[in-house]
């Protein structure tokens, strides 16, 4: 029977122990560097080594999160020693986002298993399979995939599949979010996300407000809980059930791990037919277990997530972005500043209840919290005083946001209790021979069998040693990680063995057994003394002039752009462009002696690939100078279509179509560029999260650098139009688009604007920064970086704006008369991270 791993989050050592006690199979945890939860209670080196040992003693695996993007100096100066210490200690695997980190770790630690993080945005097996030669043994799927897509992955790869089954969802495809970074300087790609998705926003179209009432948390998804669809997840081929929550308390980790272990084991034991029958008979038990999980943490109740929904309003926590709690009652009467609450659930002493602000009564603007002093049963009416300045009204709902009894129960069972592993023992005592104790323990590395010896037993003068006496002393293992599940005692008659000798023998045996177990995990770093800190792949070419390229979302501005002979290349997004129109546009552009590149979609899932099987034809490829890709799946697709020439995929090779990486295929370090060179790709787009000084340390002669445009902050499978006024596919037409404006405006509480474009063809949204990146005044400095091209991204600009922007850029690039400095008015333009950078 296939073993399904329950993978628990550990934001602290206490959470790790709770998860192990609750019968998880593995934990993922961050150290003091390079983890995607920089604000968790991450472990220092000594504590991490202790955690690795603790997991291995209990036959569990520990995966270290190294799932952030690394800058060049970090990767070259700190990563090696950071990983080497844990590698030697027996680290089971590292979870990685950065392709450069993956390349570096595999080069230096070739037998360390690597797991491709969900931050890599992997949506198909074809993309993940590209990583198999680099030590990747497991892919963590994008959370947006449905069950059929995971089945397709299972059918097309022998990599392990890990998928999130419980906890928080990101609004954006993981790894594709720059929102926290661009508006607050805290990068989600660096583990410092400020969660702007949990803030309120309003949506507008042509000045008309589309959001209504209290539905203002437009970017805040509900948490997922998949206990009820475990058979479908198992049968889809998922090998590891991953629980989100490294920032949550140990009780959450323990209960989630316990319940998913419980139902997965039950399904695998019974099979689908008997399991279905069992659940029908025990539906109340499942409902209680789900409610217990809700009591610990949920946003807007639970959803089954993208496994059964592509997107939708019912997946969103539109009215509250934090813990929603569990509905336990309703205000039924008011006497002065005292409210009577009729209970729909049992409540307990020290529970924290909240009288929720009314969504229908505008006078009830604030919530009111209070702590219970006593237990009360369902159906009872309890009373509480409230502040006069916080009016309470009949009909308001009351939620429990802390279940103290549940926390106490979990604490006693999983936190205050130490997990102990069963071992077998054989004790032997014979005349003229030292006493001996043999212990046996089986784990993933096989059997561990050790024997320790004590003094020779003495002849009994008064009282002989008995099996009961020996068993009692040898079973005193409560302070260890073990217990004797079976003990054979062989002792000759009329021998005396002091208890002190037995205790010493037991302590020594446990120490030796522990050392033997841990020794089986230890490694020696291969070639440690020969470590080379720097790749030697700097380009020999020097760009004497910077080319100018333009990226367009559609064809509306093509005629405007091609009127400028200084433009070297045009990149056209294919999302809203038919194949025939793409071919015609390519021919028109090339007739003006401008190179033409097709830009593939932000996300490339199975249904997208199916559409492109007929979209990408020989006729189309013949008119393209190159293709801009945004993910691994697109590279795999082009390779499968024999469009990629891995031997010489450069602009200079006219026989090969050139592949360009867009900025979201991050290349913050030379190792990531080296990975792509090995795939035959040598044209990049610089990361938007690097500052000027950091860019100086990289070779940009093979790179585009974006110097103008409304930067993409999010790419989401959700749709803001659908969450507010409904899906266009259901209405049959977009009644709003009378003037064919494809952009919506989103505003935060400070009236800062963002722009939203829906891509109905592939069913996703793009959210752009309202303030455009504008680096024209820095072009003299940028010239020193020697980029191949500077790039201008046009989205919602009109024709006159495009003409002005192009003229300014061309004049400043060429230092022509008439070039003017631009006033970077706050709110209109931004320099992004060019000066400030990110942590």
PDB file of N, CA, C and O in Angstrom, residues 546-588:
ATOM      1  N   UNK A 546      22.471  50.856 -26.068  1.00  0.00           N
ATOM      2  CA  UNK A 546      21.327  50.129 -25.523  1.00  0.00           C
ATOM      3  C   UNK A 546      20.214  50.112 -26.560  1.00  0.00           C
ATOM      4  O   UNK A 546      19.806  51.173 -27.050  1.00  0.00           O
ATOM      5  N   UNK A 547      19.740  48.918 -26.869  1.00  0.00           N
ATOM      6  CA  UNK A 547      18.567  48.836 -27.716  1.00  0.00           C
ATOM      7  C   UNK A 547      17.333  49.212 -26.909  1.00  0.00           C
ATOM      8  O   UNK A 547      17.339  49.207 -25.678  1.00  0.00           O
ATOM      9  N   UNK A 548      16.271  49.551 -27.619  1.00  0.00           N
ATOM     10  CA  UNK A 548      14.996  49.869 -26.964  1.00  0.00           C
ATOM     11  C   UNK A 548      13.957  48.887 -27.468  1.00  0.00           C
ATOM     12  O   UNK A 548      13.786  48.703 -28.683  1.00  0.00           O
ATOM     13  N   UNK A 549      13.279  48.226 -26.550  1.00  0.00           N
ATOM     14  CA  UNK A 549      12.199  47.315 -26.938  1.00  0.00           C
ATOM     15  C   UNK A 549      10.923  47.725 -26.212  1.00  0.00           C
ATOM     16  O   UNK A 549      10.958  48.366 -25.155  1.00  0.00           O
ATOM     17  N   UNK A 550       9.807  47.346 -26.784  1.00  0.00           N
ATOM     18  CA  UNK A 550       8.497  47.717 -26.250  1.00  0.00           C
ATOM     19  C   UNK A 550       7.665  46.458 -26.057  1.00  0.00           C
ATOM     20  O   UNK A 550       7.601  45.601 -26.945  1.00  0.00           O
ATOM     21  N   UNK A 551       7.039  46.371 -24.893  1.00  0.00           N
ATOM     22  CA  UNK A 551       6.140  45.251 -24.586  1.00  0.00           C
ATOM     23  C   UNK A 551       4.710  45.773 -24.624  1.00  0.00           C
ATOM     24  O   UNK A 551       4.384  46.769 -23.975  1.00  0.00           O
ATOM     25  N   UNK A 552       3.845  45.086 -25.399  1.00  0.00           N
ATOM     26  CA  UNK A 552       2.451  45.492 -25.547  1.00  0.00           C
ATOM     27  C   UNK A 552       1.508  44.376 -25.111  1.00  0.00           C
ATOM     28  O   UNK A 552       1.775  43.197 -25.354  1.00  0.00           O
ATOM     29  N   UNK A 553       0.391  44.784 -24.501  1.00  0.00           N
ATOM     30  CA  UNK A 553      -0.618  43.822 -24.053  1.00  0.00           C
ATOM     31  C   UNK A 553      -1.525  43.377 -25.196  1.00  0.00           C
ATOM     32  O   UNK A 553      -2.092  42.293 -25.153  1.00  0.00           O
ATOM     33  N   UNK A 554      -1.718  44.230 -26.181  1.00  0.00           N
ATOM     34  CA  UNK A 554      -2.569  43.903 -27.331  1.00  0.00           C
ATOM     35  C   UNK A 554      -2.072  44.691 -28.539  1.00  0.00           C
ATOM     36  O   UNK A 554      -1.023  45.334 -28.487  1.00  0.00           O
ATOM     37  N   UNK A 555      -2.841  44.661 -29.615  1.00  0.00           N
ATOM     38  CA  UNK A 555      -2.368  45.240 -30.886  1.00  0.00           C
ATOM     39  C   UNK A 555      -2.785  46.690 -31.086  1.00  0.00           C
ATOM     40  O   UNK A 555      -2.439  47.292 -32.111  1.00  0.00           O
ATOM     41  N   UNK A 556      -3.504  47.277 -30.121  1.00  0.00           N
ATOM     42  CA  UNK A 556      -4.065  48.617 -30.331  1.00  0.00           C
ATOM     43  C   UNK A 556      -2.996  49.670 -30.607  1.00  0.00           C
ATOM     44  O   UNK A 556      -3.236  50.646 -31.314  1.00  0.00           O
ATOM     45  N   UNK A 557      -1.802  49.493 -30.023  1.00  0.00           N
ATOM     46  CA  UNK A 557      -0.770  50.522 -30.126  1.00  0.00           C
ATOM     47  C   UNK A 557       0.341  50.164 -31.118  1.00  0.00           C
ATOM     48  O   UNK A 557       1.357  50.860 -31.195  1.00  0.00           O
ATOM     49  N   UNK A 558       0.166  49.098 -31.867  1.00  0.00           N
ATOM     50  CA  UNK A 558       1.209  48.650 -32.786  1.00  0.00           C
ATOM     51  C   UNK A 558       1.595  49.740 -33.774  1.00  0.00           C
ATOM     52  O   UNK A 558       2.784  50.052 -33.972  1.00  0.00           O
ATOM     53  N   UNK A 559       0.609  50.353 -34.425  1.00  0.00           N
ATOM     54  CA  UNK A 559       0.921  51.368 -35.441  1.00  0.00           C
ATOM     55  C   UNK A 559       1.636  52.561 -34.833  1.00  0.00           C
ATOM     56  O   UNK A 559       2.503  53.165 -35.476  1.00  0.00           O
ATOM     57  N   UNK A 560       1.287  52.896 -33.603  1.00  0.00           N
ATOM     58  CA  UNK A 560       1.950  54.012 -32.928  1.00  0.00           C
ATOM     59  C   UNK A 560       3.419  53.704 -32.682  1.00  0.00           C
ATOM     60  O   UNK A 560       4.299  54.543 -32.929  1.00  0.00           O
ATOM     61  N   UNK A 561       3.714  52.502 -32.257  1.00  0.00           N
ATOM     62  CA  UNK A 561       5.075  52.134 -31.875  1.00  0.00           C
ATOM     63  C   UNK A 561       5.975  51.953 -33.097  1.00  0.00           C
ATOM     64  O   UNK A 561       7.129  52.409 -33.109  1.00  0.00           O
ATOM     65  N   UNK A 562       5.460  51.324 -34.145  1.00  0.00           N
ATOM     66  CA  UNK A 562       6.336  51.027 -35.292  1.00  0.00           C
ATOM     67  C   UNK A 562       6.701  52.294 -36.080  1.00  0.00           C
ATOM     68  O   UNK A 562       7.562  52.251 -36.966  1.00  0.00           O
ATOM     69  N   UNK A 563       6.072  53.403 -35.727  1.00  0.00           N
ATOM     70  CA  UNK A 563       6.421  54.659 -36.389  1.00  0.00           C
ATOM     71  C   UNK A 563       7.773  55.188 -35.916  1.00  0.00           C
ATOM     72  O   UNK A 563       8.304  56.141 -36.506  1.00  0.00           O
ATOM     73  N   UNK A 564       8.336  54.574 -34.894  1.00  0.00           N
ATOM     74  CA  UNK A 564       9.622  55.011 -34.343  1.00  0.00           C
ATOM     75  C   UNK A 564      10.722  54.043 -34.788  1.00  0.00           C
ATOM     76  O   UNK A 564      10.814  52.914 -34.291  1.00  0.00           O
ATOM     77  N   UNK A 565      11.575  54.429 -35.714  1.00  0.00           N
ATOM     78  CA  UNK A 565      12.616  53.528 -36.223  1.00  0.00           C
ATOM     79  C   UNK A 565      13.659  53.168 -35.161  1.00  0.00           C
ATOM     80  O   UNK A 565      14.406  52.206 -35.339  1.00  0.00           O
ATOM     81  N   UNK A 566      13.724  53.928 -34.070  1.00  0.00           N
ATOM     82  CA  UNK A 566      14.693  53.630 -33.019  1.00  0.00           C
ATOM     83  C   UNK A 566      14.316  52.388 -32.206  1.00  0.00           C
ATOM     84  O   UNK A 566      15.141  51.844 -31.468  1.00  0.00           O
ATOM     85  N   UNK A 567      13.078  51.939 -32.337  1.00  0.00           N
ATOM     86  CA  UNK A 567      12.638  50.753 -31.604  1.00  0.00           C
ATOM     87  C   UNK A 567      13.267  49.514 -32.249  1.00  0.00           C
ATOM     88  O   UNK A 567      13.133  49.275 -33.455  1.00  0.00           O
ATOM     89  N   UNK A 568      13.961  48.745 -31.447  1.00  0.00           N
ATOM     90  CA  UNK A 568      14.671  47.564 -31.949  1.00  0.00           C
ATOM     91  C   UNK A 568      13.777  46.325 -31.985  1.00  0.00           C
ATOM     92  O   UNK A 568      13.913  45.479 -32.864  1.00  0.00           O
ATOM     93  N   UNK A 569      12.861  46.212 -31.001  1.00  0.00           N
ATOM     94  CA  UNK A 569      12.044  44.989 -30.917  1.00  0.00           C
ATOM     95  C   UNK A 569      10.717  45.303 -30.258  1.00  0.00           C
ATOM     96  O   UNK A 569      10.608  46.203 -29.415  1.00  0.00           O
ATOM     97  N   UNK A 570       9.709  44.546 -30.652  1.00  0.00           N
ATOM     98  CA  UNK A 570       8.382  44.619 -30.029  1.00  0.00           C
ATOM     99  C   UNK A 570       8.034  43.237 -29.485  1.00  0.00           C
ATOM    100  O   UNK A 570       8.179  42.222 -30.180  1.00  0.00           O
ATOM    101  N   UNK A 571       7.584  43.200 -28.230  1.00  0.00           N
ATOM    102  CA  UNK A 571       7.114  41.977 -27.575  1.00  0.00           C
ATOM    103  C   UNK A 571       5.597  42.105 -27.438  1.00  0.00           C
ATOM    104  O   UNK A 571       5.103  43.023 -26.780  1.00  0.00           O
ATOM    105  N   UNK A 572       4.854  41.192 -28.027  1.00  0.00           N
ATOM    106  CA  UNK A 572       3.389  41.270 -28.017  1.00  0.00           C
ATOM    107  C   UNK A 572       2.798  40.098 -27.246  1.00  0.00           C
ATOM    108  O   UNK A 572       3.048  38.940 -27.584  1.00  0.00           O
ATOM    109  N   UNK A 573       1.998  40.438 -26.235  1.00  0.00           N
ATOM    110  CA  UNK A 573       1.316  39.410 -25.450  1.00  0.00           C
ATOM    111  C   UNK A 573       0.273  38.713 -26.311  1.00  0.00           C
ATOM    112  O   UNK A 573      -0.523  39.370 -26.988  1.00  0.00           O
ATOM    113  N   UNK A 574       0.247  37.397 -26.282  1.00  0.00           N
ATOM    114  CA  UNK A 574      -0.649  36.628 -27.165  1.00  0.00           C
ATOM    115  C   UNK A 574      -2.029  36.395 -26.552  1.00  0.00           C
ATOM    116  O   UNK A 574      -2.907  35.855 -27.218  1.00  0.00           O
ATOM    117  N   UNK A 575      -2.242  36.816 -25.295  1.00  0.00           N
ATOM    118  CA  UNK A 575      -3.476  36.469 -24.591  1.00  0.00           C
ATOM    119  C   UNK A 575      -4.739  36.829 -25.375  1.00  0.00           C
ATOM    120  O   UNK A 575      -5.683  36.047 -25.441  1.00  0.00           O
ATOM    121  N   UNK A 576      -4.773  38.053 -25.906  1.00  0.00           N
ATOM    122  CA  UNK A 576      -5.984  38.533 -26.564  1.00  0.00           C
ATOM    123  C   UNK A 576      -5.820  38.635 -28.079  1.00  0.00           C
ATOM    124  O   UNK A 576      -6.593  39.319 -28.750  1.00  0.00           O
ATOM    125  N   UNK A 577      -4.816  37.957 -28.630  1.00  0.00           N
ATOM    126  CA  UNK A 577      -4.515  38.077 -30.062  1.00  0.00           C
ATOM    127  C   UNK A 577      -4.680  36.713 -30.737  1.00  0.00           C
ATOM    128  O   UNK A 577      -4.058  35.726 -30.312  1.00  0.00           O
ATOM    129  N   UNK A 578      -5.477  36.657 -31.756  1.00  0.00           N
ATOM    130  CA  UNK A 578      -5.658  35.410 -32.489  1.00  0.00           C
ATOM    131  C   UNK A 578      -4.383  35.075 -33.257  1.00  0.00           C
ATOM    132  O   UNK A 578      -3.525  35.938 -33.484  1.00  0.00           O
ATOM    133  N   UNK A 579      -4.271  33.818 -33.684  1.00  0.00           N
ATOM    134  CA  UNK A 579      -3.073  33.402 -34.420  1.00  0.00           C
ATOM    135  C   UNK A 579      -2.929  34.175 -35.725  1.00  0.00           C
ATOM    136  O   UNK A 579      -1.842  34.642 -36.075  1.00  0.00           O
ATOM    137  N   UNK A 580      -4.015  34.321 -36.436  1.00  0.00           N
ATOM    138  CA  UNK A 580      -3.946  35.036 -37.727  1.00  0.00           C
ATOM    139  C   UNK A 580      -3.546  36.492 -37.520  1.00  0.00           C
ATOM    140  O   UNK A 580      -2.763  37.049 -38.295  1.00  0.00           O
ATOM    141  N   UNK A 581      -4.070  37.096 -36.460  1.00  0.00           N
ATOM    142  CA  UNK A 581      -3.712  38.482 -36.153  1.00  0.00           C
ATOM    143  C   UNK A 581      -2.257  38.577 -35.706  1.00  0.00           C
ATOM    144  O   UNK A 581      -1.558  39.546 -36.037  1.00  0.00           O
ATOM    145  N   UNK A 582      -1.785  37.568 -34.973  1.00  0.00           N
ATOM    146  CA  UNK A 582      -0.385  37.555 -34.544  1.00  0.00           C
ATOM    147  C   UNK A 582       0.534  37.480 -35.762  1.00  0.00           C
ATOM    148  O   UNK A 582       1.542  38.191 -35.839  1.00  0.00           O
ATOM    149  N   UNK A 583       0.194  36.637 -36.713  1.00  0.00           N
ATOM    150  CA  UNK A 583       1.016  36.494 -37.927  1.00  0.00           C
ATOM    151  C   UNK A 583       1.015  37.798 -38.716  1.00  0.00           C
ATOM    152  O   UNK A 583       2.075  38.281 -39.160  1.00  0.00           O
ATOM    153  N   UNK A 584      -0.174  38.373 -38.879  1.00  0.00           N
ATOM    154  CA  UNK A 584      -0.278  39.624 -39.651  1.00  0.00           C
ATOM    155  C   UNK A 584       0.499  40.750 -38.959  1.00  0.00           C
ATOM    156  O   UNK A 584       1.185  41.547 -39.615  1.00  0.00           O
ATOM    157  N   UNK A 585       0.397  40.804 -37.641  1.00  0.00           N
ATOM    158  CA  UNK A 585       1.102  41.847 -36.883  1.00  0.00           C
ATOM    159  C   UNK A 585       2.607  41.658 -36.986  1.00  0.00           C
ATOM    160  O   UNK A 585       3.361  42.629 -37.138  1.00  0.00           O
ATOM    161  N   UNK A 586       3.055  40.406 -36.899  1.00  0.00           N
ATOM    162  CA  UNK A 586       4.490  40.131 -37.006  1.00  0.00           C
ATOM    163  C   UNK A 586       5.033  40.608 -38.345  1.00  0.00           C
ATOM    164  O   UNK A 586       6.100  41.239 -38.426  1.00  0.00           O
ATOM    165  N   UNK A 587       4.309  40.338 -39.424  1.00  0.00           N
ATOM    166  CA  UNK A 587       4.759  40.753 -40.753  1.00  0.00           C
ATOM    167  C   UNK A 587       4.797  42.274 -40.862  1.00  0.00           C
ATOM    168  O   UNK A 587       5.751  42.856 -41.434  1.00  0.00           O
ATOM    169  N   UNK A 588       3.793  42.932 -40.322  1.00  0.00           N
ATOM    170  CA  UNK A 588       3.763  44.397 -40.356  1.00  0.00           C
ATOM    171  C   UNK A 588       4.955  44.983 -39.611  1.00  0.00           C
ATOM    172  O   UNK A 588       5.631  45.900 -40.102  1.00  0.00           O
TER     173      UNK A 588
END
